[in-house]
Short mmCIF file of C-alpha atoms in Angstrom, two decimals:
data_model
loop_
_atom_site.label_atom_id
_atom_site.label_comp_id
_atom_site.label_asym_id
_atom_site.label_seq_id
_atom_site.Cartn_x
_atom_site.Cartn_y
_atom_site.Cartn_z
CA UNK A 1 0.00 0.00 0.00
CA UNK A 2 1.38 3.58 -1.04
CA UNK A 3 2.62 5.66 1.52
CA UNK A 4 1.79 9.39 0.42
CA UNK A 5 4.45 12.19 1.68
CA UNK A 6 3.45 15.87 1.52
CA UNK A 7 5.60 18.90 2.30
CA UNK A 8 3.17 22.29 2.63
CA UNK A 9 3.21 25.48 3.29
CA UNK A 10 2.48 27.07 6.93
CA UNK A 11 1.14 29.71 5.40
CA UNK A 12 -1.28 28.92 2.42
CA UNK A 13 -1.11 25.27 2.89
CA UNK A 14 0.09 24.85 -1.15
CA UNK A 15 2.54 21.62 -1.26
CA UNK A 16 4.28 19.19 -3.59
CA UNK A 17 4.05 15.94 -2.56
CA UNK A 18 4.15 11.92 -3.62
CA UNK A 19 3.43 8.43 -2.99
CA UNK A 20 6.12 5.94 -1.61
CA UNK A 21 6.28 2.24 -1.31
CA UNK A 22 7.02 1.85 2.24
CA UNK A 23 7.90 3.51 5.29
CA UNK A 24 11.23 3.47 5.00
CA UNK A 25 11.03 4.99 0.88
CA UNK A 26 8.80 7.49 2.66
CA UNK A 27 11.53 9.21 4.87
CA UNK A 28 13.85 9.04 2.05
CA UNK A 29 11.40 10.54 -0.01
CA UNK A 30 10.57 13.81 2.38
CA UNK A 31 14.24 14.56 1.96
CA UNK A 32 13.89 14.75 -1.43
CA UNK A 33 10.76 16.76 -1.90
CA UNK A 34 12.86 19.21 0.61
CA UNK A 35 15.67 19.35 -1.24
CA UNK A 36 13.39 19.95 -4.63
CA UNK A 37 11.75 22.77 -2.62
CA UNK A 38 14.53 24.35 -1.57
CA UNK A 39 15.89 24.49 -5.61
CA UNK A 40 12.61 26.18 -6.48
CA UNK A 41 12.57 28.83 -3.90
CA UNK A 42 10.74 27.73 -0.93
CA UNK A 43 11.91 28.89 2.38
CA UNK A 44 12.70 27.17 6.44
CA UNK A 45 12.30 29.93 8.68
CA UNK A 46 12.03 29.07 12.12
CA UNK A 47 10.89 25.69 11.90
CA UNK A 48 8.36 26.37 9.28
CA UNK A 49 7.93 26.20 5.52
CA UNK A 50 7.06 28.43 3.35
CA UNK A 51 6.01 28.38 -0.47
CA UNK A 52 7.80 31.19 -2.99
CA UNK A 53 4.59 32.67 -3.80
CA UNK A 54 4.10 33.43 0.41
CA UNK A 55 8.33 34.07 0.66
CA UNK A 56 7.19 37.38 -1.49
CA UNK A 57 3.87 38.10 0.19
CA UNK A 58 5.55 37.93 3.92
CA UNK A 59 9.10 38.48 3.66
CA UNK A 60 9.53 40.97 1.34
CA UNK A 61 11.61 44.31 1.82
CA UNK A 62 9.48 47.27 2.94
CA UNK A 63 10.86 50.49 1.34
CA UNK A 64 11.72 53.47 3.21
CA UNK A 65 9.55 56.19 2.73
CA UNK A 66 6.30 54.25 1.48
CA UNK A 67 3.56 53.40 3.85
CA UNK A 68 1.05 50.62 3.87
CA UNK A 69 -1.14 53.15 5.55
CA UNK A 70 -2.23 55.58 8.04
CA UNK A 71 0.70 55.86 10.39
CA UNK A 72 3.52 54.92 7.73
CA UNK A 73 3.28 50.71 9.31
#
């Protein structure tokens, strides 16, 4: 029986993922999909995951001088 392995996002909850044969394919197999996340872009930050798409929406640079707002947050 298949033993699926999913790495997601903590944010959105978007993931790659795939099926293994057994338990032991399956831990070999989360390093993997890591590793593959890690080429296209994703991001560990303190213990967490995050997708590219939520690397731009949460960590990107704020510029000095613009303001998201009343107050200049």
């Amino acid at each position: 029986m298949p033993v699926p392995v999913h790495v997601a996002c903590s944010h959105c909850g978007s993931g790659i993922g795939a099926d293994a044969r057994t338990q032991a394919d399956a831990d070999r197999l989360r390093g993997s999909l890591m590793a593959q996340a890690m080429t296209e872009g994703w991001l560990v930050r303190a213990g967490r995951l995050y997708c590219p798409r939520c690397v731009t929406e949460l960590f990107r640079p704020r510029l000095p001088g613009l303001t998201d707002g009343p107050g200049g947050t």
